[in-house]
Short mmCIF file of C-alpha atoms in Angstrom, two decimals:
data_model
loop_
_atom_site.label_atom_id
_atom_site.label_comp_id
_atom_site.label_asym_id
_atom_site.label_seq_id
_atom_site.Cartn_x
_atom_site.Cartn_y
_atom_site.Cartn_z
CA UNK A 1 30.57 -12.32 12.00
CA UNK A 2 31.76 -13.50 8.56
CA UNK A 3 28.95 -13.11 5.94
CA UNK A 4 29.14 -16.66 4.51
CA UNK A 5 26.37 -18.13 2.92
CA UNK A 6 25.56 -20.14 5.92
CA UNK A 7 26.02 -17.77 8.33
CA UNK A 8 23.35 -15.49 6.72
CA UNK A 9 21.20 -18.63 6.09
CA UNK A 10 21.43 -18.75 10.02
CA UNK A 11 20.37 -14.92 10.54
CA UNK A 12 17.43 -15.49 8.61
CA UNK A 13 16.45 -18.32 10.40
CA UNK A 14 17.29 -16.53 13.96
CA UNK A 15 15.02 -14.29 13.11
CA UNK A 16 11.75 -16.41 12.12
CA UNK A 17 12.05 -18.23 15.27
CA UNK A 18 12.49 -15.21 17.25
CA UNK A 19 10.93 -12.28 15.99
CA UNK A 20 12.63 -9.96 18.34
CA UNK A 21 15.94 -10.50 16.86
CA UNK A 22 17.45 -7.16 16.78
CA UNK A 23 17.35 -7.74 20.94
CA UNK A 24 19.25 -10.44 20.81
CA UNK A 25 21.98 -9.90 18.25
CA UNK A 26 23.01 -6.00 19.65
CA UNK A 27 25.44 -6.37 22.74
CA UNK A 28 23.31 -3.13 24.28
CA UNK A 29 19.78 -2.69 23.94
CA UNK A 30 18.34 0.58 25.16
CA UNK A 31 14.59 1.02 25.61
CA UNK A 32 12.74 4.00 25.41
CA UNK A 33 9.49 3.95 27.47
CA UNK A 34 6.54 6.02 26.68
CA UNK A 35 3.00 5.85 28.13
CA UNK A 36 0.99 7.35 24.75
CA UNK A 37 2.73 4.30 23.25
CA UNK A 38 -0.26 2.08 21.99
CA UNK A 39 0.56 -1.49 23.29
CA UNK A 40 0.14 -3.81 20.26
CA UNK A 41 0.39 -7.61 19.83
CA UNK A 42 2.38 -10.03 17.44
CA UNK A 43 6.01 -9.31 16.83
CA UNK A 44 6.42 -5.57 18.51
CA UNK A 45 6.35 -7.57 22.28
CA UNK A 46 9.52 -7.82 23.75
CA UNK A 47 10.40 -9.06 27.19
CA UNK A 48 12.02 -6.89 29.74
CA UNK A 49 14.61 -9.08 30.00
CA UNK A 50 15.94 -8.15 26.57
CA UNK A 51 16.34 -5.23 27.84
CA UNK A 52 19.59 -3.62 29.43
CA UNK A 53 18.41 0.25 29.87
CA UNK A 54 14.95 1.49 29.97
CA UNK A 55 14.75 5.25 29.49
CA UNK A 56 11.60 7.42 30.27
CA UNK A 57 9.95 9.57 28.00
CA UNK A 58 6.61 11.34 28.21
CA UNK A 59 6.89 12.92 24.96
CA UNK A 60 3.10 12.94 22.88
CA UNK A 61 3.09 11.00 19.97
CA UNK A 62 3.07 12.92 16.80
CA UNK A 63 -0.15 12.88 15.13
CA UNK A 64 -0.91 12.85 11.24
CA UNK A 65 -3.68 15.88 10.29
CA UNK A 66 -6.92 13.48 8.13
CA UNK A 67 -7.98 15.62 5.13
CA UNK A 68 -10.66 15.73 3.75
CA UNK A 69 -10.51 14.04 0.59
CA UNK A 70 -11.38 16.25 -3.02
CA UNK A 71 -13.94 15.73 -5.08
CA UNK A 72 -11.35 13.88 -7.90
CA UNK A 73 -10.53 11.82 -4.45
CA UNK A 74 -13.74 11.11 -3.82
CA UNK A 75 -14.58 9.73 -7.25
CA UNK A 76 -11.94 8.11 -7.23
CA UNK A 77 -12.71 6.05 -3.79
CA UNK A 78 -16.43 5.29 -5.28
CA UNK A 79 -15.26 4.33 -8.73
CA UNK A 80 -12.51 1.57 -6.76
CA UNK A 81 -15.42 0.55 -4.12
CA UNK A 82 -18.09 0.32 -6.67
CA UNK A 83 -16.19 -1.64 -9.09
CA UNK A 84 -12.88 -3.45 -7.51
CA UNK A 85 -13.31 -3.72 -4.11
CA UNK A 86 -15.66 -7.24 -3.75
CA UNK A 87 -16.89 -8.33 -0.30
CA UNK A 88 -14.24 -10.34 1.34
CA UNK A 89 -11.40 -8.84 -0.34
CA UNK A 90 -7.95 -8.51 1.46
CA UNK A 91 -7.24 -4.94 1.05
CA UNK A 92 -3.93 -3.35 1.35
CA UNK A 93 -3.68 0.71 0.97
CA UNK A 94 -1.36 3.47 2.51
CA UNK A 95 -1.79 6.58 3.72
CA UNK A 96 -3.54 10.06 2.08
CA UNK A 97 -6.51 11.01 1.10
CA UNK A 98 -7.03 8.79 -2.00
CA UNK A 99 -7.12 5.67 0.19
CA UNK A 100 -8.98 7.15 2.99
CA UNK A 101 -11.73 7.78 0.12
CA UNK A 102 -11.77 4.25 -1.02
CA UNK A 103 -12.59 3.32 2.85
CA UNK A 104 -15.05 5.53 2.99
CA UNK A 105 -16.63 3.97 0.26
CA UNK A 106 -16.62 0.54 1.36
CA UNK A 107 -19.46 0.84 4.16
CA UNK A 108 -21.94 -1.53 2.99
CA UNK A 109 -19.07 -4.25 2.14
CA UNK A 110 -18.99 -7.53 4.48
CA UNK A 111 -16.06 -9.45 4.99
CA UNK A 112 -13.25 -7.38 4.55
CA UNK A 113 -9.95 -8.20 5.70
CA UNK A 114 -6.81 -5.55 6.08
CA UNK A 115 -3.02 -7.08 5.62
CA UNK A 116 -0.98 -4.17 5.14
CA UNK A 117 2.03 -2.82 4.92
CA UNK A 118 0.69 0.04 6.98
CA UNK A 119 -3.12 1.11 7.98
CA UNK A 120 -4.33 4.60 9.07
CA UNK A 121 -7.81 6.14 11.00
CA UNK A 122 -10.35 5.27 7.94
CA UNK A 123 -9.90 1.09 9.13
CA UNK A 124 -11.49 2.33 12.16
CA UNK A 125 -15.25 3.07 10.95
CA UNK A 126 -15.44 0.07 9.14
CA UNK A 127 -14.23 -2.29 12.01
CA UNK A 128 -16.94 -0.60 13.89
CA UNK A 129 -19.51 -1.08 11.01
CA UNK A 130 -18.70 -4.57 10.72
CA UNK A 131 -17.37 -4.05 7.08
CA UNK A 132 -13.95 -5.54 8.35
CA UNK A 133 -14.02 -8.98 10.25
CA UNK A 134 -11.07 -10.55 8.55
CA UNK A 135 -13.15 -13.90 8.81
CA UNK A 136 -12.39 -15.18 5.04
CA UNK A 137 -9.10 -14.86 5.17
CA UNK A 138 -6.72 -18.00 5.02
CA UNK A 139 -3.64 -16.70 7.21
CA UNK A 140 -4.29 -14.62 10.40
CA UNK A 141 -8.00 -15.32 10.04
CA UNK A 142 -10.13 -13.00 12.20
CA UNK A 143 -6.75 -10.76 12.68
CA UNK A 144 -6.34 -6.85 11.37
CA UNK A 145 -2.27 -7.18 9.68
CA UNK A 146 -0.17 -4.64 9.84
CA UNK A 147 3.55 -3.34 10.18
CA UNK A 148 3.27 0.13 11.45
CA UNK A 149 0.62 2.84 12.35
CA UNK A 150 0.36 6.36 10.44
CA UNK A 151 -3.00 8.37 12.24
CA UNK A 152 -4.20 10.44 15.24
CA UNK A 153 -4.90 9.78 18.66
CA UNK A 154 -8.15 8.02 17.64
CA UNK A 155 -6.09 5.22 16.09
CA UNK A 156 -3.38 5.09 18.86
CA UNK A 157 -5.97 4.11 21.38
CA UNK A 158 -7.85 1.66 18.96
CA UNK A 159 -4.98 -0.58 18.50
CA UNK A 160 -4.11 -0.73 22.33
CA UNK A 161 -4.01 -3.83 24.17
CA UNK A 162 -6.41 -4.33 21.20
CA UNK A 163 -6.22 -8.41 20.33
CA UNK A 164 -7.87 -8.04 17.16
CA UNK A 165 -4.75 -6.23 15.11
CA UNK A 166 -1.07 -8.00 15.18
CA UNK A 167 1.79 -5.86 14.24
CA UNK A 168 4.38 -8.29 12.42
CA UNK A 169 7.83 -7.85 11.13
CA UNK A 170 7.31 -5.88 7.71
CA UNK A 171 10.07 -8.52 5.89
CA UNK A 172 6.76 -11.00 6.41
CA UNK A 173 4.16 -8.79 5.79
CA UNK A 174 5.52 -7.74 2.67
CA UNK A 175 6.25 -10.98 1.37
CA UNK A 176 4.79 -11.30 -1.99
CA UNK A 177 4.10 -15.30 -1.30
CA UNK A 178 1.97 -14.08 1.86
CA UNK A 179 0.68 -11.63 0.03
CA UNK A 180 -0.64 -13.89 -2.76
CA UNK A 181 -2.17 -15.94 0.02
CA UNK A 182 -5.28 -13.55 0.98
CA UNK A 183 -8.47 -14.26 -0.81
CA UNK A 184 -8.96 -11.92 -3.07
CA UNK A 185 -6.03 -9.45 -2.32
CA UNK A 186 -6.73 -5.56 -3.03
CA UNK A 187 -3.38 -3.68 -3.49
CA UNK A 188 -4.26 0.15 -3.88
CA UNK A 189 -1.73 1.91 -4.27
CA UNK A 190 -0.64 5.67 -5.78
CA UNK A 191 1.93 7.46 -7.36
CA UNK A 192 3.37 10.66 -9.09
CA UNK A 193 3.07 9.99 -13.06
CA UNK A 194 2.03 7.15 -15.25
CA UNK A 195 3.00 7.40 -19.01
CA UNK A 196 1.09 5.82 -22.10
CA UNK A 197 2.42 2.67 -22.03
CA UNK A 198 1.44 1.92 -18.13
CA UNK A 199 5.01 2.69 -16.30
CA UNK A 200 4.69 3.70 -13.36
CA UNK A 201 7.01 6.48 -11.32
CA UNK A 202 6.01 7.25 -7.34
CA UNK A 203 9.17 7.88 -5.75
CA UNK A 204 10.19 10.69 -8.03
CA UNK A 205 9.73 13.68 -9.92
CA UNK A 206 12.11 13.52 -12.48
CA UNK A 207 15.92 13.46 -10.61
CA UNK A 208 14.07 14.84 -7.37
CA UNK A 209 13.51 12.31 -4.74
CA UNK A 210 10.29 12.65 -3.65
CA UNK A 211 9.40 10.00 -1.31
CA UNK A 212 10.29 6.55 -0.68
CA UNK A 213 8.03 3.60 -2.94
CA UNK A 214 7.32 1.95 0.18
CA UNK A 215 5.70 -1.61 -0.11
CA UNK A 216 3.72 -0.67 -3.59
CA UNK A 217 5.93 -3.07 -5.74
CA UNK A 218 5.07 -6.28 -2.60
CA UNK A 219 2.45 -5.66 -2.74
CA UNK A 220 1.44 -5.02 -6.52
CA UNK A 221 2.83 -8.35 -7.30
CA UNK A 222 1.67 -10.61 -4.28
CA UNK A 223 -1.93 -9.05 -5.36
CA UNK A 224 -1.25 -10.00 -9.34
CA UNK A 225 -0.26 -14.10 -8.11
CA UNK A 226 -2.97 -14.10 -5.61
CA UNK A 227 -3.13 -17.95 -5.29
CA UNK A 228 -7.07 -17.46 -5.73
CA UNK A 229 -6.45 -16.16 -9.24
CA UNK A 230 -9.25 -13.18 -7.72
CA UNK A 231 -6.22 -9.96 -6.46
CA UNK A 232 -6.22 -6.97 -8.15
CA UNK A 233 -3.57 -4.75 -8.21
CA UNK A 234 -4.75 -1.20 -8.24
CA UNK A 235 -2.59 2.17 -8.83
CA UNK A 236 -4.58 5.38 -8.51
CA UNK A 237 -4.07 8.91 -9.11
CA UNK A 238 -6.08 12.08 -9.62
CA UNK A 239 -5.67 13.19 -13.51
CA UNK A 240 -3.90 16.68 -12.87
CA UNK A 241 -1.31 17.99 -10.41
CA UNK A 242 -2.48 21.25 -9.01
CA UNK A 243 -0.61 23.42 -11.47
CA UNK A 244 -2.77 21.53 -14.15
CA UNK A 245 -0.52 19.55 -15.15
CA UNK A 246 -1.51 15.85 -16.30
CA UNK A 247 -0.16 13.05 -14.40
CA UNK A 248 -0.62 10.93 -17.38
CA UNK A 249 2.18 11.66 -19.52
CA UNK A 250 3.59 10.98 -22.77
CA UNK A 251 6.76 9.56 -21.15
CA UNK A 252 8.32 10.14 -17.66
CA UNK A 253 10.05 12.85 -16.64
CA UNK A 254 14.16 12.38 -17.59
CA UNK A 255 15.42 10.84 -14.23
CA UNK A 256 12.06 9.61 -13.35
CA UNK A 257 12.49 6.34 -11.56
CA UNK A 258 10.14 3.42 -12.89
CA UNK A 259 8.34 1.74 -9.55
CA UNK A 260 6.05 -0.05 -10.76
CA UNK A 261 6.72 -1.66 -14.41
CA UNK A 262 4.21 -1.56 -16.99
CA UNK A 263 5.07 -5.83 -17.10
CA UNK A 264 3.08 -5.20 -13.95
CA UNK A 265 0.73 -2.85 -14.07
CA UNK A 266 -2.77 -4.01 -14.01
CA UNK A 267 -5.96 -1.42 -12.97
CA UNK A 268 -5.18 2.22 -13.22
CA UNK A 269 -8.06 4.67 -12.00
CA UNK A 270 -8.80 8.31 -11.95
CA UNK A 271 -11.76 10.60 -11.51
CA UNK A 272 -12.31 10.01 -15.07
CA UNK A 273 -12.76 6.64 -15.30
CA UNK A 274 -11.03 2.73 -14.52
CA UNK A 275 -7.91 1.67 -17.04
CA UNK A 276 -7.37 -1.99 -17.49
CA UNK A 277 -4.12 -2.32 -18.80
CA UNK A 278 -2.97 -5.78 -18.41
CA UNK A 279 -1.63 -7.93 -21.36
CA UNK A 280 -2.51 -4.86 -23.57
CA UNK A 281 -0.79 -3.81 -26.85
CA UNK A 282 1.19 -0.54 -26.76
CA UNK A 283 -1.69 1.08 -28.65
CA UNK A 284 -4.60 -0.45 -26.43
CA UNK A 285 -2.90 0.97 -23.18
CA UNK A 286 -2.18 4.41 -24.79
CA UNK A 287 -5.75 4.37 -25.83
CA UNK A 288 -7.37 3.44 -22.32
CA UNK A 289 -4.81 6.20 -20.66
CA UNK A 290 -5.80 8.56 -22.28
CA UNK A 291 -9.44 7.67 -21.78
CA UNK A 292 -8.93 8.33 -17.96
CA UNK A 293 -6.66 11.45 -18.48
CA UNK A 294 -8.07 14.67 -17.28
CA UNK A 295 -10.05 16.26 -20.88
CA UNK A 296 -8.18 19.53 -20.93
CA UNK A 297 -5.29 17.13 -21.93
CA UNK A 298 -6.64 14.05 -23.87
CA UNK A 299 -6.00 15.69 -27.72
CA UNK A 300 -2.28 16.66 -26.84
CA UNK A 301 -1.83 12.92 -25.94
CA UNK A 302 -3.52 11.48 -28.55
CA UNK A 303 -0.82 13.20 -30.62
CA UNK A 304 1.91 12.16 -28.58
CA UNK A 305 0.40 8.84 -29.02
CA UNK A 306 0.80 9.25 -32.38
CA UNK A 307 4.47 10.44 -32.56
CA UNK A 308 5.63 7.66 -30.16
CA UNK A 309 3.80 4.92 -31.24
CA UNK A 310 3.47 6.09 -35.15
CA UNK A 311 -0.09 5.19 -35.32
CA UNK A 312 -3.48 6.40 -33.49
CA UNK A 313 -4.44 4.74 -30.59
CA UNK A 314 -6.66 1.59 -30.90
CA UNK A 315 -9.47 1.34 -28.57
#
């Protein structure tokens, strides 16, 4: 098919009105059937019929190991639930230990409602706990959103045949203009290195692909135009690698790629502390950076402050 204008006008529309679309524009559609496979509602039902060959596989699914989290995690999860997280938020968060701290802390919240790009075992407790009932939220009210499932065993049987989570296409999910909908949308998200003026790198270290950025940059700014004027979009990051190294950094590393912009950057949080960087002068962010930075390396960026901004850092 010719990729006019129209024509890909049509596509899009195809595929709103039917959210299985990749069924119905492939001329063979092969199915492989597994019985560990959680059945989940919303956009991952197709009908048999779309089907030409089913093929049968008993294979486990693979499981992802929960850790833990560290005690710069764990201060890190209070210092976000304490201070960010308000009851009824819209939370979004991936997977790893920082985020599985910040649900941990959230056990006396009320309200809470998950749209996410993806959600992991830590969603579980709090459903249970009555922490997340989705109930003030504006789209998919009383629903747990989600495009795809990172966890154990635990969470593979949780979302079966379970009514309360729909599984939509992630090109809607990710929408910043849904995004923005929620009442009072929580983006936390993490990454590699932040540098003094607030950019923010977490897909690589330096030239080295590292991992993909995911939905952080959706989800970042849907939380920032939250129609509610309430969202707050979070980045968070534990102060030193485990060589030692400080993850707040004069400047990125030479190939670094910049995720998250520093035009967008708004809350950044470590075990020291909670950065508000947002409409900030040059000197303001370098000063509440460095605030947050782990103390073994505050007075060697304080002069790299200096040299790169020619002045001292004003609180």
């Amino acid at each position: 098919m010719k990729r006019t204008k129209e024509n890909i006008a049509k596509r899009i529309e195809e595929s709103v009105r039917h959210p299985d679309i990749a069924t119905r524009v492939c001329v063979c559609v092969v199915a492989q059937v597994n019985p560990h496979m959680p059945r989940t509602f919303g956009d991952a039902i197709i009908h048999e019929s779309h089907i030409d060959y089913a093929v049968s596989d008993n294979t486990p699914l693979p499981e992802h190991p929960v850790k833990p989290p560290s005690p710069e995690e764990a201060r890190i999860g209070q210092l976000i639930g304490d201070n960010l997280v308000e009851d009824g938020a819209t939370l979004q968060m991936g997977i790893g230990s920082i985020p599985d701290a910040v649900l941990s802390a959230l056990k006396g919240h009320k309200d809470l409602g998950i749209h996410s790009e993806m959600f992991s075992v830590g969603v579980i407790d709090l459903v249970r706990r009555g922490a997340v009932t989705n109930n003030r939220k504006k789209v998919h009210k009383g629903r747990i959103v989600g495009s795809f499932l990172v966890g154990n065993r635990e969470l593979y049987d949780f979302v079966d045949n379970n009514p309360f989570i729909e599984m939509l296409e992630i090109d809607y999910v990710n929408n910043t203009h849904v995004v923005s909908q929620q009442p009072t949308m929580t983006a936390i998200n993490s990454c590699i290195e932040v540098d003094l003026t607030g950019q923010v790198s977490a897909d690589s270290i330096g030239t080295r692909m590292y991992s993909g950025f995911g939905g952080q940059v959706d989800f970042i700014r849907g939380a920032a135009e939250s129609l509610d004027g309430r969202g707050k979009p979070i980045i968070a990051l534990v102060s030193n690698t485990k060589k030692g190294e400080s993850k707040i950094v004069p400047t990125l590393k030479v190939g670094a790629g910049v995720v998250t912009t520093r035009a967008h950057v708004h809350y950044v949080v470590t075990e020291n502390g909670i950065a508000f960087l947002f409409g900030k002068t040059l000197r303001q962010r370098a000063h509440a950076l460095i605030n947050i930075a782990h103390p073994d390396h505050r007075e060697a960026l304080e002069r790299a402050a200096f040299d790169r901004l020619k002045c001292m850092p004003a609180p």
